[in-house]
Amino acid sequence: MPPSSSRLLIALAYCAAALPASAITVTRVDVSGLPDESMAQNVRVSLSLNDSMGKNLSGRRLAYLLREAEAETREALEPFGYYSPTIVIQRSDRSVPEGAETQPAARTATADADSGEDTRTLTVSIRVEPGSPVRVRAWNVGVEGEAGEDAGVRRALASFAPRKGDVLDHTLYEASKSKVSRTLGGHGYFDADFTAHRVEVTRAENAADIDLRWTSGARYALGDAMFLQTPTPIIRDDLLQKLIGWKPGDAYDDLELERLRRSLVALDYFGLVEILPQPENAKDKVVPVQVNLTPAPRSIYSAGVNYGTRSGAGFSLGMERRYLNSRGHKALAQIDYASKRKTATVQYRVPAFAWLDGWYTASLQAADEQTDSLDNRRLEFVASRSGQYNDHLNLIASAHVLRERWSYFTPNRPITDYQYASFYFPSLRAEYIDVDDRLAPRRGSGGTLTLRGGKGGANGHATFAQLHATAQWFHGFDADSRLIVRGEAGHTFTGELLDLPPSLRYYAGGDRSIRGYGWREVGPRIVNSVGETYALGAPNVVTASVEYERYFAGPWGAAVFVDSGSAFNGKRPDMHTGVGIGLRWRSPVGPVRIDIARGLDSPDSPFTLHLNIGADL
């Protein structure tokens, strides 16, 4: 401790003890001079003086707290590598005799105003010069034994910090030490232990020597997995065994257990999945695995109301059976009913485990759309096989049978000359998602790529092939703001666009396309007998969007955005651009987005209102 600092503390203690009996209240503690706010915050929370702020203190108690403040400050800086700081503690106080006029701030600190004693308010200032930090002089960190050649353990050692020449940051040191220990345990080195575990600090030289070594012992192996379904088994054990990605005797790896957990969760049969390796019960270093499963409710019922400017008011009803039988089959039925748009869907799914975990799915959907411009009905059957290729990529192969009837008309003069088309086509689709949070991503990207094509039409001779891609990129600037970039591109290879039904054409405009324009407003139009124009659809589409979003107060935020794009014939798009602002709310049911936008294509363009509820992906 510097002599000047010691003399100051002793003087402070004597001064405080010599004060007459009075109410002394510490109103504020200031910490300054430190290069990092996290250091200052650690000092504040370490001070006993902090706990006494706003309370009446005796002179003796105050002297003790001021004396302790230096030691507590010094100790609070050591985890950051600063062992020799210079600390100056100062105080400023003010006496308020009985009956004297006081400022509001002094009144808040006054106690026993009728006691006839003086009241003192006190501000404590702690000025710190951190000095030179302690740096790592000698560094000896490693793992001996079989794990020394383990790739995962070697990566953990390679990222160990601090290293030679670095500031001795205790937080980094403890985190790195824990990472190596977790990696050893996660790779089955359950007998690993320290052979050296020492950090020596030489204050006079501002130097530290790290000596940290493990001996790993032999690596354990994975054994059989035992599934326990309580209270009553609902799924056959042989079906669950297909999810296991290891064979008994394979090297132990926590990643295999995590893959099994994700596969069980993805099936959505169970409300609770608990995977417990039991190295304490290992025989010949083979670890049995116990999987505890609690069934989720068998049925899911859903109901909702909705409104769309094109579809009108409506409601939806749905029911899903998580498991129909012990083989894990699922079924779903859903109805969406609105005044101008109606759909009914039934779906049956069977778990698939060959090659990639996924589903065999058969679905049938009937749809009826009656808008101001279009009378459209369709019936579509889809048979598909999905497979989870890895943590981020899902692949889907499907076969479609589509029957569609449509006609464009004027409300006052309906056209009853319907067009009919039947198409049969396969489809390949890839879905990629790699984000930090699927509900409200702040970092990462996602996208889809779809290739489909087939033959059909009114006479069975029309052919088409389509390639369509979407992409999204998210970048968070800080905890409350992010940038969202979206894009879409699609092309149809066909010489008979008008023979394709509306559901196989591209459109642009609306909530998730180009805000500032109505639904399907951008693109080729047809003119009816009274001069009204309606969306015809196009063989090509391209759209792009850039949006900046910032939250200001809790769950509330705002956004600004620019959207642009077109649905078009030929090779040159007629780009339409919309700009706008939006309100954001992190609601309990997911993000809510309300946008007001205006198209820049025409000076007479109206403002449009857009509402979206749900995840960004």
XYZ file of N, CA, C and O in Angstrom, residues 123 581 597:
12
model
N -20.422 12.306 -0.010
C -20.116 11.714 -1.311
C -18.701 11.175 -1.257
O -17.774 11.887 -0.843
N -41.885 3.083 -43.152
C -41.494 2.958 -41.753
C -42.403 1.940 -41.089
O -43.491 1.635 -41.605
N -46.132 2.053 -45.947
C -45.207 2.215 -47.061
C -45.884 2.936 -48.216
O -47.118 3.005 -48.305
